[in-house]
XYZ file of C-alpha atoms in Angstrom:
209
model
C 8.180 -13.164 -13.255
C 10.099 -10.845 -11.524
C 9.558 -7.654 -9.175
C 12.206 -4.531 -9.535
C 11.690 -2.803 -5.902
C 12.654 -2.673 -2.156
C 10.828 -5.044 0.541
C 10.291 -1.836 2.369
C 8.647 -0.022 -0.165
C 4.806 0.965 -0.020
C 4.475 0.472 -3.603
C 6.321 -2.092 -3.907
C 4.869 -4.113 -0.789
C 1.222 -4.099 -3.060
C 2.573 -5.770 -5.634
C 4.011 -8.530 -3.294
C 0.708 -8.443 -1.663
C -1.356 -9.092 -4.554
C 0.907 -12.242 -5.386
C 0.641 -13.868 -2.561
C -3.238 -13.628 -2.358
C -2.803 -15.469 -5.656
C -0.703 -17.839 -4.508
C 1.886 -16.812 -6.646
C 5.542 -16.053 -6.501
C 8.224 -14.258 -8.685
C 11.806 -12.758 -8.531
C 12.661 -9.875 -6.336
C 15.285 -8.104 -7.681
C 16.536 -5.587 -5.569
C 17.030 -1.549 -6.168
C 18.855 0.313 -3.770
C 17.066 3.388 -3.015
C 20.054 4.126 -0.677
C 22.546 3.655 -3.723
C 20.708 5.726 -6.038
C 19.970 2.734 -8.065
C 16.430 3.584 -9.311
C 18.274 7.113 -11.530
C 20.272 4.339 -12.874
C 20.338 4.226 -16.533
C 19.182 0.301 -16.174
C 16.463 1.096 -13.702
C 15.043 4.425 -16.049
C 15.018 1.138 -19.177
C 12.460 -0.176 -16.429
C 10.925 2.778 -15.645
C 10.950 6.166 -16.934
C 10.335 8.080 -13.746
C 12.786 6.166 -11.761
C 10.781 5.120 -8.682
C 9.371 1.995 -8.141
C 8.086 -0.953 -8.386
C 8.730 -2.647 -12.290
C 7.022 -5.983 -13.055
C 8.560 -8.300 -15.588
C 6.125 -11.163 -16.507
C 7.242 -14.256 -17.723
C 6.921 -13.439 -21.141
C 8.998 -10.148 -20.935
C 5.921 -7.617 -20.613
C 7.320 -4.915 -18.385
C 4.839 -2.807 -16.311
C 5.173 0.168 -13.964
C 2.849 2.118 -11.290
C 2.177 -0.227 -8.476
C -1.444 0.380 -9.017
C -1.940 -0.687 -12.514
C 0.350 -4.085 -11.355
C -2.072 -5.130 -9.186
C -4.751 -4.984 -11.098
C -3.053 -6.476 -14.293
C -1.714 -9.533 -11.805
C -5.163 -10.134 -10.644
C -6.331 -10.091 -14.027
C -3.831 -12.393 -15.632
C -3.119 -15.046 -12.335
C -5.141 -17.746 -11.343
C -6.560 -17.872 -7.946
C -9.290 -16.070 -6.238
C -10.444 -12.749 -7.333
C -9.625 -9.833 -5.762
C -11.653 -7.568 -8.112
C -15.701 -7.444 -7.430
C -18.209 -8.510 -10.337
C -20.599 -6.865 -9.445
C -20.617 -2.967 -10.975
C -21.496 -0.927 -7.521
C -18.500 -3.028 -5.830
C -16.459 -2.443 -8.157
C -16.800 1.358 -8.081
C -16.450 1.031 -4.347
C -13.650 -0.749 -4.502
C -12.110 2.231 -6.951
C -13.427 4.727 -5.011
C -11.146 3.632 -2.285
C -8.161 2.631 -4.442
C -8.140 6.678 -5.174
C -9.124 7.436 -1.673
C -6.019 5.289 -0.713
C -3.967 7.509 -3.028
C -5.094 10.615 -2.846
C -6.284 11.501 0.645
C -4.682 8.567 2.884
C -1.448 8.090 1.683
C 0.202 11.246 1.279
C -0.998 12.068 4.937
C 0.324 8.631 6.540
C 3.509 8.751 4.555
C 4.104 12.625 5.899
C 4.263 10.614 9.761
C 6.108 7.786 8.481
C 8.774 9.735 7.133
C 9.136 11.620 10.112
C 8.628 9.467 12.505
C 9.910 6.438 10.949
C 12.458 6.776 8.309
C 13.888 10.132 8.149
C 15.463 9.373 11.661
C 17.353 6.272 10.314
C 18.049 7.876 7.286
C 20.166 11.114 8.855
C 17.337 13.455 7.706
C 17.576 16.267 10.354
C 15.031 16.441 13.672
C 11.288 15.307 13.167
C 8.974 17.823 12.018
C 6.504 18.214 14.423
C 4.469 20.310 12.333
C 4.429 18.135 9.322
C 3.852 15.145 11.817
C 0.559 17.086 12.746
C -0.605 17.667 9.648
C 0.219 14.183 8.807
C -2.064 12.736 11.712
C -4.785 15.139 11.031
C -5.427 13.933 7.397
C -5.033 10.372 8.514
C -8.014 11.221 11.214
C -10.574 13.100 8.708
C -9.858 9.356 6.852
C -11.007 7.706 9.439
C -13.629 9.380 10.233
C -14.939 8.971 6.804
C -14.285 5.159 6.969
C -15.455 4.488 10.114
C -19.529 4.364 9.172
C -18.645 2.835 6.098
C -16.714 -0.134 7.859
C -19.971 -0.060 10.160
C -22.162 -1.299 7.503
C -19.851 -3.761 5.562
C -16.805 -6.119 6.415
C -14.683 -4.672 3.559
C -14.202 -1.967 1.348
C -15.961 -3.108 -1.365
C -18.253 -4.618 0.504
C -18.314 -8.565 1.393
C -15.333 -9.655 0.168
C -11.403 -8.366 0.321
C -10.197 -6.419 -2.890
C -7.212 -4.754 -4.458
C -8.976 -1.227 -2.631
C -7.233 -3.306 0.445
C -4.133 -4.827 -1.143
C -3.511 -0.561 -1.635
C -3.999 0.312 2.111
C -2.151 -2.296 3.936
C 1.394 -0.795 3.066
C 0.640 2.268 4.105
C -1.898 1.952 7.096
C 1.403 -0.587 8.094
C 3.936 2.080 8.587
C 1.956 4.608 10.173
C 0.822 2.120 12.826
C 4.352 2.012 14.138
C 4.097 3.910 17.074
C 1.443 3.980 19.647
C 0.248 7.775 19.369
C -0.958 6.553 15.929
C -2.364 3.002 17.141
C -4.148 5.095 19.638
C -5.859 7.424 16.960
C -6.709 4.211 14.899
C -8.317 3.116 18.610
C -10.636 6.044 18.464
C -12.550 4.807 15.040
C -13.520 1.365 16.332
C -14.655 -0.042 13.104
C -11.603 1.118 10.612
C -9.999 -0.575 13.653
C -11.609 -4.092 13.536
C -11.283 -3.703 9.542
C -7.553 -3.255 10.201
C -7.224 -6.279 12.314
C -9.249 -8.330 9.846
C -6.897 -7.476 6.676
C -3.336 -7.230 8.539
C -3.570 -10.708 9.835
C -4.314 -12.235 6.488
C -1.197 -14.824 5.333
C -0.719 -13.261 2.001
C -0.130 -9.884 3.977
C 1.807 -11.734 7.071
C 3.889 -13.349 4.142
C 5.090 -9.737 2.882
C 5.849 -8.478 5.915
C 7.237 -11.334 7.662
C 5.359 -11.635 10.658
């Protein structure tokens, strides 16, 4: 099995994730986002859109979108299920898989860039603006989570789920600096969910803490 992506990408960090909470592990082959490598004519064979992550199984199915990856690998791999039985878990866990992607992500990545990447990448001064905007969509999250998280260890409820696997990369990242630990600080019960889910192994193992 192997994994076309970057250690340091989002996307790519789920499907890493996801193996190792199955106790599974496969071929990284690296793509050079610096290089260019995913608008390579090998890496578009992969995947059309030339991002990624690509996963190869074993048998030579190749499958793109990080978020259909995890949910085929939980589906095909032994090991503990990260996907609830029961129907009104499951739609929470979805629920939040498309809050992840819709509302959470786009805001966290706009501070990551900034704040984070851009910097080391020779992108020009942060964006203040953008930074702002980026923290306040990252806060109306929150706020939304917070009662939720109140009620219920997880997502999903009881048990840790893919809806997780999708917000560790992420919630990762934007936790970098300590004006965004400090906004995570102010919605005590996303923050004990946080501190639950980023010290698991599987996550530890990705990350290399």
């Amino acid at each position: 099995m192997k994994v076309f992506g970057h250690p340091l990408s989002t996307c790519t960090r789920k499907v890493l994730a996801t193996l190792a909470e199955k106790g599974r592990e496969a071929e990284l082959v690296l793509v050079d986002l610096t290089k260019g490598e995913h608008k390579s004519p090998a890496h578009f064979a992969r995947h059309p859109f030339g991002v990624i992550p690509t996963l190869e199984d074993d048998d030579g199915f190749m499958l793109y979108e990080s978020r259909a990856i995890i949910r085929y690998l939980d589906r095909v791999l032994p090991g503990p299920s990260l996907t609830p039985a029961a129907p009104k878990a499951y739609g929470l866990m979805e629920q939040y898989l498309s809050v992840e992607q819709c509302y959470f992500s786009p805001s966290a990545f706009k501070v990551s860039w900034e704040r984070l990447f851009k910097p080391h990448m020779g992108g020009g001064p942060v964006d203040e603006a953008r930074v702002a905007e980026g923290r306040q969509g990252v806060a109306k999250v929150f706020a939304i989570l917070d009662p939720v998280l109140a009620k219920q260890p997880f997502l999903a409820g009881d048990s840790f789920s893919l809806a997780e696997v999708a917000w560790l990369p992420d919630l990762t990242f934007f936790l970098t600096f300590d004006e965004e630990k400090a906004l995570l600080a102010e919605h005590k019960h996303v923050a004990a969910w946080w501190e639950r889910i980023s010290g698991r192994p599987a996550w530890r193992k990705v990350t290399g803490a």
